[in-house]
DNA sequence: ATTAGCTATTGACACACTGACAACAACTTG
DNA sequence: CAAGTTGTTGTCAGTGTGTCAATAGCTAAT
């Protein structure tokens, strides 16, 4: 008989194992609501003992927060490619880039933005708020509103509000198919142009 | 000694008891995330046995859905009070009415719409989608876009997208206090006016 | 007033899930 | 090849949920 013994499990680098578990968790949390995904399910999916999840993420909640954090992270725009024309053109470019990002994320993206409903988790809310803030900041810089720096706080708040429309429009396009990309592009471009070019100055004058 | 015996508990009409439990659940779910509110907590709050919750709502999830349904229901606008002027005026009136509703709900409202996170409950999503649809429908009728009836589907989709901005702007105003009501009013009015008066015709021509 | 019937409400039981921890085994290093 | 390191496992106690038979508040008939 052979002394060659197949190891019952492989010992991975902490980072690898963490990543693997996280991937499975992302998949499962994307399919079912939080309460209906047990750590046992995740452990089975990852082919791992349940206790290992606690070892790496502390608790189920900790793992969940990691998942949210991961899915909500948005890449930063390459600002060197932004045209140097009038506001409308810069806005159009930015919106186009935004829709590219959304398109690339596709199903994963909508899983994040699907409304959860009652029962706010302050921690989750904080993560989401930070992501919104970064997205708004990013958008403002990309369209290059350098001349309104002193009113930055108000501007960012308004752009964050606009972000709500971006998400909703994205859902109409990606998940419901009730709007085409061209339609969304047109709507968001015109809206944002008006918002930055006309409405915002009016708001400042209030 | 008196034969007068104080009842250990009162027997209520099913509807009353249901309502009472629902009220307590709304309060608690508004304060803490779903997973951190136990049925025991709700039962204690309502001064009732835990089993009774299951009797009335089947499961904790069933109760939760009821809570969401209740909080998300938006009153229908009184269309007789809408002015008969140009689009901009009708829009301003509608937005004002909308902000009144939001203001009245206040903290409760943001508790529902505030958190978006991973772990979508399809049932919850359906409820929210229906509410969005009704709100959009309501808004379209209130501003009186009768002349575009044939393109109703596209218009409603666009207005639903706008609804995303309403929610986000409402959060900036109510929870974060980063915008005043006047600012929100101005932004939403101008945006919606542009959207209906200019952008929508462009979209139709696509 | 008393009793009988109805059902709203309770209390306890069984089961599922989570987090903690000590023992174990895969891998590394000298 | 031996000894240490630590990634991984399996189990245990505590907590929360759903079910169900028994109980008790209420009402109407006698």
Coordinates of C-alpha atoms (C1' of nucleotides) in Angstrom, one line a residue:
Chain A
X1 CA 0.0 0.0 0.0
X2 CA 1.1 3.5 -0.9
X3 CA 2.4 5.8 1.7
X4 CA 1.5 8.7 -0.7
X5 CA -1.3 10.5 1.1
X6 CA -3.4 13.1 -0.5
X7 CA -3.7 16.0 2.0
X8 CA -7.3 16.5 3.1
X9 CA -7.0 20.2 2.5
X10 CA -4.6 22.7 1.2
X11 CA -3.0 25.3 3.3
X12 CA -3.2 28.6 1.5
X13 CA -1.7 32.0 2.1
X14 CA -3.9 34.0 4.4
X15 CA -4.6 36.5 1.6
X16 CA -5.5 33.9 -0.9
X17 CA -7.9 32.1 1.5
X18 CA -9.4 35.4 2.5
X19 CA -10.0 36.3 -1.1
X20 CA -11.5 32.9 -1.9
X21 CA -14.0 33.1 0.9
X22 CA -14.8 36.7 0.0
X23 CA -15.5 35.7 -3.6
X24 CA -18.0 33.0 -2.5
X25 CA -19.6 35.4 -0.1
X26 CA -20.0 38.0 -2.8
X27 CA -21.7 35.5 -5.1
X28 CA -24.1 34.2 -2.4
X29 CA -25.0 37.6 -0.9
X30 CA -25.7 38.7 -4.5
X31 CA -28.2 36.0 -4.9
X32 CA -30.1 35.9 -1.6
X33 CA -30.8 38.4 1.2
X34 CA -28.4 38.7 4.1
X35 CA -30.6 36.7 6.6
X36 CA -31.0 33.8 4.2
X37 CA -27.3 33.2 3.7
X38 CA -25.8 31.3 6.5
X39 CA -22.1 31.1 7.2
X40 CA -22.5 27.4 6.7
X41 CA -23.6 28.0 3.2
X42 CA -20.6 30.2 2.5
X43 CA -18.2 27.8 4.1
X44 CA -19.6 24.9 2.0
X45 CA -19.3 27.0 -1.1
X46 CA -15.7 27.7 -0.3
X47 CA -15.0 24.1 0.7
X48 CA -13.9 25.2 4.1
X49 CA -14.8 24.8 7.7
X50 CA -17.3 27.3 9.0
X51 CA -15.0 28.4 11.9
X52 CA -12.5 29.7 9.4
X53 CA -14.8 32.4 8.4
X54 CA -14.9 33.7 11.9
X55 CA -11.1 33.4 12.0
X56 CA -10.7 35.7 9.0
X57 CA -13.6 38.1 9.3
X58 CA -14.5 37.9 13.0
X59 CA -18.2 37.5 12.4
X60 CA -20.8 37.1 9.7
X61 CA -21.4 40.8 9.9
X62 CA -17.7 41.5 9.4
X63 CA -17.6 39.5 6.3
X64 CA -20.7 41.2 5.1
X65 CA -19.1 44.6 5.5
X66 CA -16.1 43.5 3.6
X67 CA -18.4 42.4 0.7
X68 CA -20.1 45.7 0.6
X69 CA -16.9 47.6 0.8
X70 CA -15.5 45.6 -2.1
X71 CA -18.5 45.9 -4.4
X72 CA -19.0 49.6 -3.8
X73 CA -15.5 50.6 -4.7
X74 CA -15.4 52.6 -8.0
X75 CA -12.4 53.1 -10.1
X76 CA -11.0 56.6 -10.5
X77 CA -11.4 58.3 -13.9
X78 CA -8.4 59.0 -16.0
X79 CA -8.5 62.7 -16.1
X80 CA -5.9 63.1 -18.8
X81 CA -8.4 61.9 -21.4
X82 CA -11.0 64.6 -20.6
X83 CA -11.5 67.0 -23.5
X84 CA -10.9 70.6 -23.0
X85 CA -14.0 72.0 -24.7
X86 CA -17.1 73.7 -23.2
X87 CA -19.0 72.3 -20.2
X88 CA -21.5 70.3 -22.2
X89 CA -18.7 68.3 -23.9
X90 CA -16.8 67.6 -20.7
X91 CA -20.1 66.5 -19.1
X92 CA -20.9 64.2 -22.0
X93 CA -17.5 62.6 -21.8
X94 CA -17.8 62.1 -18.0
X95 CA -21.3 60.6 -18.3
X96 CA -20.1 58.3 -21.1
X97 CA -17.2 57.1 -18.9
X98 CA -19.7 56.6 -16.0
X99 CA -21.9 54.4 -18.1
X100 CA -18.9 52.4 -19.2
X101 CA -18.1 51.6 -15.6
X102 CA -21.7 50.7 -14.9
X103 CA -21.9 48.6 -18.0
X104 CA -18.7 46.7 -17.0
X105 CA -20.0 45.9 -13.5
X106 CA -23.4 44.9 -14.9
X107 CA -25.2 42.4 -12.7
X108 CA -22.8 42.8 -9.9
X109 CA -23.4 46.5 -9.8
X110 CA -27.1 46.2 -9.5
X111 CA -26.8 43.7 -6.7
X112 CA -25.2 46.5 -4.7
X113 CA -27.6 49.2 -5.5
X114 CA -30.8 47.1 -5.1
X115 CA -32.5 48.8 -2.2
X116 CA -32.4 46.8 1.0
X117 CA -35.2 48.6 2.8
X118 CA -35.8 49.1 6.5
X119 CA -33.3 48.5 9.1
X120 CA -30.3 50.8 8.5
X121 CA -27.0 49.4 9.4
X122 CA -25.0 52.6 10.3
X123 CA -21.8 50.9 9.3
X124 CA -23.1 50.0 5.9
X125 CA -24.6 53.4 5.5
X126 CA -21.2 55.0 6.3
X127 CA -19.5 52.8 3.6
X128 CA -22.1 53.7 1.0
X129 CA -22.0 57.3 1.9
X130 CA -18.2 57.4 1.5
X131 CA -18.5 55.7 -1.9
X132 CA -21.1 58.3 -3.0
X133 CA -18.9 61.1 -1.8
X134 CA -15.9 59.7 -3.7
X135 CA -17.9 59.3 -6.8
X136 CA -19.2 62.8 -6.6
X137 CA -15.8 64.2 -5.8
X138 CA -14.4 62.3 -8.8
X139 CA -17.2 63.6 -11.1
X140 CA -16.7 67.2 -10.0
X141 CA -13.0 67.0 -10.7
X142 CA -13.5 65.2 -14.0
X143 CA -15.8 67.9 -15.4
X144 CA -13.4 70.4 -14.0
X145 CA -15.4 72.8 -11.9
X146 CA -12.3 74.4 -10.5
X147 CA -13.8 77.9 -10.5
X148 CA -16.3 77.1 -7.8
X149 CA -14.0 75.7 -5.2
X150 CA -15.2 77.9 -2.3
X151 CA -18.7 76.5 -2.6
X152 CA -17.4 73.0 -2.8
X153 CA -19.6 71.6 -0.1
X154 CA -22.9 72.6 -1.6
X155 CA -21.7 71.6 -5.1
X156 CA -20.7 68.1 -3.9
X157 CA -24.0 67.7 -2.1
X158 CA -25.9 68.5 -5.2
X159 CA -23.8 66.2 -7.3
X160 CA -24.4 63.4 -4.7
X161 CA -28.1 64.0 -5.2
X162 CA -27.5 63.7 -9.0
X163 CA -25.8 60.4 -8.2
X164 CA -29.1 59.1 -7.1
X165 CA -30.5 59.7 -10.5
X166 CA -27.5 58.0 -12.1
X167 CA -28.1 54.9 -10.0
X168 CA -31.9 54.9 -10.7
X169 CA -31.3 55.4 -14.4
X170 CA -28.7 52.7 -14.4
X171 CA -31.3 50.3 -12.9
X172 CA -33.8 51.2 -15.6
X173 CA -31.2 50.5 -18.2
X174 CA -29.4 47.4 -16.8
X175 CA -32.0 45.5 -14.8
X176 CA -35.3 46.5 -16.2
X177 CA -34.3 47.3 -19.8
X178 CA -36.9 50.1 -19.9
X179 CA -34.3 52.6 -21.2
X180 CA -31.5 52.2 -23.7
X181 CA -28.0 53.3 -23.1
X182 CA -28.4 56.1 -25.6
X183 CA -31.5 57.4 -23.8
X184 CA -29.8 57.2 -20.4
X185 CA -26.7 58.9 -21.8
X186 CA -28.8 61.7 -23.3
X187 CA -30.9 62.2 -20.1
X188 CA -28.0 62.3 -17.7
X189 CA -25.9 64.5 -19.9
X190 CA -28.5 67.1 -20.4
X191 CA -29.5 67.0 -16.7
X192 CA -26.0 67.3 -15.5
X193 CA -25.2 70.1 -17.9
X194 CA -28.2 72.0 -16.7
X195 CA -27.4 71.3 -13.1
X196 CA -23.8 72.5 -13.3
X197 CA -24.3 75.3 -15.8
X198 CA -27.5 76.9 -14.7
X199 CA -29.1 75.5 -11.6
X200 CA -26.0 75.5 -9.4
X201 CA -25.3 79.2 -10.0
X202 CA -29.0 79.8 -9.0
X203 CA -28.5 77.8 -5.8
X204 CA -25.4 79.8 -4.9
X205 CA -27.4 83.0 -5.2
X206 CA -30.0 81.8 -2.7
Chain B
X1 CA -61.1 38.9 50.1
X2 CA -62.2 40.2 46.7
X3 CA -63.3 37.9 43.9
X4 CA -62.4 40.8 41.6
X5 CA -59.6 39.4 39.5
X6 CA -57.4 41.7 37.3
X7 CA -56.9 39.9 34.0
X8 CA -53.3 39.1 33.2
X9 CA -53.7 40.3 29.6
X10 CA -56.4 41.9 27.5
X11 CA -58.0 40.2 24.5
X12 CA -58.0 42.6 21.6
X13 CA -59.6 42.4 18.2
X14 CA -57.2 40.8 15.7
X15 CA -56.9 44.0 13.7
X16 CA -56.1 46.1 16.7
X17 CA -53.5 43.7 18.0
X18 CA -52.0 43.4 14.5
X19 CA -51.8 47.2 14.3
X20 CA -50.2 47.5 17.7
X21 CA -47.5 44.9 16.9
X22 CA -46.9 46.6 13.5
X23 CA -46.4 50.0 15.2
X24 CA -43.8 48.6 17.6
X25 CA -42.0 46.8 14.8
X26 CA -41.9 50.0 12.7
X27 CA -40.3 51.8 15.6
X28 CA -37.7 49.2 16.3
X29 CA -36.8 48.4 12.7
X30 CA -36.4 52.2 12.2
X31 CA -33.8 52.3 14.9
X32 CA -31.7 49.1 14.4
X33 CA -30.8 46.9 11.4
X34 CA -33.0 43.9 10.7
X35 CA -30.6 41.3 12.1
X36 CA -30.3 43.2 15.3
X37 CA -34.0 43.3 16.1
X38 CA -35.2 40.1 17.6
X39 CA -38.8 39.0 17.6
X40 CA -38.3 38.8 21.4
X41 CA -37.6 42.6 21.4
X42 CA -40.7 43.3 19.3
X43 CA -42.8 41.1 21.5
X44 CA -41.5 42.8 24.7
X45 CA -42.1 46.2 23.2
X46 CA -45.7 45.3 22.4
X47 CA -46.1 43.5 25.8
X48 CA -47.1 40.3 24.1
X49 CA -45.9 36.7 23.8
X50 CA -43.4 36.1 21.1
X51 CA -45.5 33.4 19.5
X52 CA -48.2 35.9 18.8
X53 CA -46.1 37.6 16.2
X54 CA -45.8 34.3 14.3
X55 CA -49.5 33.9 14.6
X56 CA -50.3 37.2 13.0
X57 CA -47.4 37.6 10.5
X58 CA -46.2 34.0 10.0
X59 CA -42.6 34.8 10.4
X60 CA -40.2 37.6 11.2
X61 CA -39.7 38.1 7.6
X62 CA -43.4 38.4 7.0
X63 CA -43.7 41.1 9.6
X64 CA -40.7 42.9 8.1
X65 CA -42.4 42.9 4.7
X66 CA -45.5 44.4 6.2
X67 CA -43.4 47.2 7.8
X68 CA -41.8 48.0 4.5
X69 CA -45.1 48.0 2.7
X70 CA -46.5 50.3 5.2
X71 CA -43.7 52.8 5.3
X72 CA -43.3 53.0 1.6
X73 CA -46.8 53.8 0.7
X74 CA -47.1 57.4 -0.5
X75 CA -50.3 59.3 -0.4
X76 CA -51.9 60.4 -3.7
X77 CA -51.7 64.1 -4.6
X78 CA -54.8 66.1 -4.7
X79 CA -54.9 67.0 -8.3
X80 CA -57.6 69.6 -8.0
X81 CA -55.2 72.0 -6.3
X82 CA -52.7 72.0 -9.2
X83 CA -52.4 75.4 -10.9
X84 CA -53.2 75.6 -14.5
X85 CA -50.3 77.7 -15.6
X86 CA -47.2 76.8 -17.7
X87 CA -45.1 73.6 -17.1
X88 CA -42.6 75.3 -14.8
X89 CA -45.4 76.4 -12.4
X90 CA -47.1 73.0 -12.3
X91 CA -43.7 71.3 -11.7
X92 CA -42.9 73.8 -8.9
X93 CA -46.2 73.0 -7.2
X94 CA -45.6 69.2 -7.6
X95 CA -42.1 69.4 -6.2
X96 CA -43.3 71.5 -3.3
X97 CA -46.0 68.9 -2.5
X98 CA -43.5 66.1 -2.7
X99 CA -41.2 67.9 -0.3
X100 CA -44.1 68.3 2.1
X101 CA -44.7 64.6 2.1
X102 CA -41.0 63.9 2.6
X103 CA -40.9 66.4 5.4
X104 CA -43.9 64.9 7.1
X105 CA -42.4 61.4 7.1
X106 CA -39.1 62.7 8.2
X107 CA -36.9 60.2 10.0
X108 CA -39.2 57.4 9.3
X109 CA -39.0 58.0 5.6
X110 CA -35.2 58.0 5.4
X111 CA -35.1 54.8 7.4
X112 CA -36.8 53.1 4.6
X113 CA -35.0 54.7 1.6
X114 CA -31.8 55.3 3.3
X115 CA -29.9 52.1 3.2
X116 CA -29.0 50.5 0.0
X117 CA -26.9 47.4 0.4
X118 CA -25.9 44.0 -0.7
X119 CA -28.3 41.1 0.0
X120 CA -31.4 42.1 -2.0
X121 CA -34.6 40.6 -0.9
X122 CA -36.5 40.2 -4.2
X123 CA -39.8 40.6 -2.3
X124 CA -38.7 43.9 -0.8
X125 CA -37.3 45.0 -4.1
X126 CA -40.7 44.3 -5.7
X127 CA -42.5 46.4 -3.1
X128 CA -40.1 49.3 -3.5
X129 CA -40.4 49.1 -7.3
X130 CA -44.1 49.2 -7.1
X131 CA -44.0 52.2 -4.8
X132 CA -41.6 54.0 -7.2
X133 CA -43.8 53.2 -10.1
X134 CA -46.9 54.6 -8.3
X135 CA -45.0 57.7 -7.3
X136 CA -43.8 58.3 -10.8
X137 CA -47.3 57.7 -12.2
X138 CA -48.6 60.1 -9.7
X139 CA -46.1 62.8 -10.5
X140 CA -46.7 62.5 -14.2
X141 CA -50.4 62.9 -13.8
X142 CA -50.0 65.8 -11.3
X143 CA -47.9 67.9 -13.7
X144 CA -50.4 66.9 -16.3
X145 CA -48.4 65.5 -19.2
X146 CA -51.5 64.3 -21.1
X147 CA -50.1 65.2 -24.5
X148 CA -47.4 62.5 -24.4
X149 CA -49.6 59.6 -23.5
X150 CA -48.5 57.3 -26.3
X151 CA -44.9 57.4 -25.0
X152 CA -46.0 56.8 -21.5
X153 CA -43.7 53.9 -20.8
X154 CA -40.5 55.8 -21.6
X155 CA -41.7 58.9 -19.8
X156 CA -42.5 56.9 -16.6
X157 CA -39.1 55.2 -16.8
X158 CA -37.4 58.6 -17.0
X159 CA -39.5 60.0 -14.2
X160 CA -38.6 56.9 -12.0
X161 CA -35.0 57.7 -12.7
X162 CA -35.7 61.3 -11.5
X163 CA -37.2 59.8 -8.4
X164 CA -33.7 58.5 -7.5
X165 CA -32.6 62.1 -7.4
X166 CA -35.6 63.1 -5.3
X167 CA -34.6 60.4 -2.7
X168 CA -31.0 61.3 -2.7
X169 CA -31.7 65.0 -2.4
X170 CA -34.1 64.3 0.4
X171 CA -31.4 62.5 2.3
X172 CA -29.0 65.4 1.8
X173 CA -31.7 67.6 3.2
X174 CA -33.3 65.5 6.0
X175 CA -30.5 63.3 7.3
X176 CA -27.3 65.1 6.5
X177 CA -28.5 68.7 6.5
X178 CA -26.1 69.5 3.7
X179 CA -28.8 71.2 1.7
X180 CA -31.7 73.4 2.8
X181 CA -35.3 72.8 1.7
X182 CA -35.1 75.9 -0.5
X183 CA -32.0 74.6 -2.3
X184 CA -33.6 71.2 -2.8
X185 CA -36.8 72.8 -4.0
X186 CA -34.9 74.9 -6.5
X187 CA -32.7 72.1 -7.8
X188 CA -35.5 69.5 -8.2
X189 CA -37.8 72.0 -9.8
X190 CA -35.3 73.2 -12.4
X191 CA -34.2 69.7 -13.1
X192 CA -37.7 68.3 -13.6
X193 CA -38.7 71.2 -15.7
X194 CA -35.7 70.7 -18.0
X195 CA -36.4 67.0 -18.0
X196 CA -40.0 67.2 -19.0
X197 CA -39.8 70.3 -21.2
X198 CA -36.6 69.7 -23.1
X199 CA -34.8 66.5 -22.5
X200 CA -37.9 64.2 -22.9
X201 CA -38.7 65.5 -26.3
X202 CA -35.1 64.9 -27.3
X203 CA -35.3 61.3 -26.0
X204 CA -38.5 60.7 -28.0
X205 CA -36.6 61.8 -31.2
X206 CA -33.9 59.2 -30.6
Chain C
dA1 C1' -75.6 35.3 37.6
dT2 C1' -74.0 31.4 35.7
dT3 C1' -72.4 28.6 32.1
dA4 C1' -70.9 27.1 27.8
dG5 C1' -68.5 28.1 23.6
dC6 C1' -65.2 30.7 20.9
dT7 C1' -60.7 32.1 19.9
dA8 C1' -57.0 35.3 21.1
dT9 C1' -53.1 34.5 23.6
dT10 C1' -49.7 32.1 26.0
dG11 C1' -45.7 29.1 27.3
dA12 C1' -42.7 25.4 26.2
dC13 C1' -40.4 22.5 23.0
dA14 C1' -37.4 21.4 18.9
dC15 C1' -34.4 23.0 15.8
dA16 C1' -31.0 26.1 13.3
dC17 C1' -27.4 29.3 13.4
dT18 C1' -23.6 32.0 15.3
dG19 C1' -19.2 32.8 17.8
dA20 C1' -15.5 30.8 20.8
dC21 C1' -11.8 27.7 21.6
dA22 C1' -8.6 23.9 22.0
dA23 C1' -6.7 20.2 19.3
dC24 C1' -4.8 18.9 14.9
dA25 C1' -2.2 18.8 10.7
dA26 C1' 0.0 21.1 6.7
dC27 C1' 3.9 23.6 5.7
dT28 C1' 8.5 25.9 6.7
dT29 C1' 13.0 26.4 8.5
dG30 C1' 17.3 25.1 10.6
Chain D
dC1 C1' 14.9 15.1 9.4
dA2 C1' 13.3 17.3 13.6
dA3 C1' 11.0 21.0 15.6
dG4 C1' 8.4 25.1 15.4
dT5 C1' 4.8 27.9 13.1
dT6 C1' 0.2 28.7 12.1
dG7 C1' -3.7 27.7 8.9
dT8 C1' -7.6 24.7 9.7
dT9 C1' -10.8 21.9 11.8
dG10 C1' -14.6 20.1 14.8
dT11 C1' -17.3 20.7 18.8
dC12 C1' -19.7 23.3 22.5
dA13 C1' -22.5 26.7 24.7
dG14 C1' -25.6 30.6 23.9
dT15 C1' -29.2 32.9 21.3
dG16 C1' -33.1 33.3 18.1
dT17 C1' -36.9 31.4 15.4
dG18 C1' -41.1 28.7 14.3
dT19 C1' -44.6 25.3 15.9
dC20 C1' -48.3 23.7 18.6
dA21 C1' -51.2 22.2 22.3
dA22 C1' -53.0 24.2 26.4
dT23 C1' -54.9 28.2 28.6
dA24 C1' -57.6 32.1 29.7
dG25 C1' -60.2 36.4 28.4
dC26 C1' -64.4 37.6 26.3
dT27 C1' -69.4 37.0 24.7
dA28 C1' -73.9 35.4 24.3
dA29 C1' -77.4 32.3 25.7
dT30 C1' -79.9 30.3 29.6

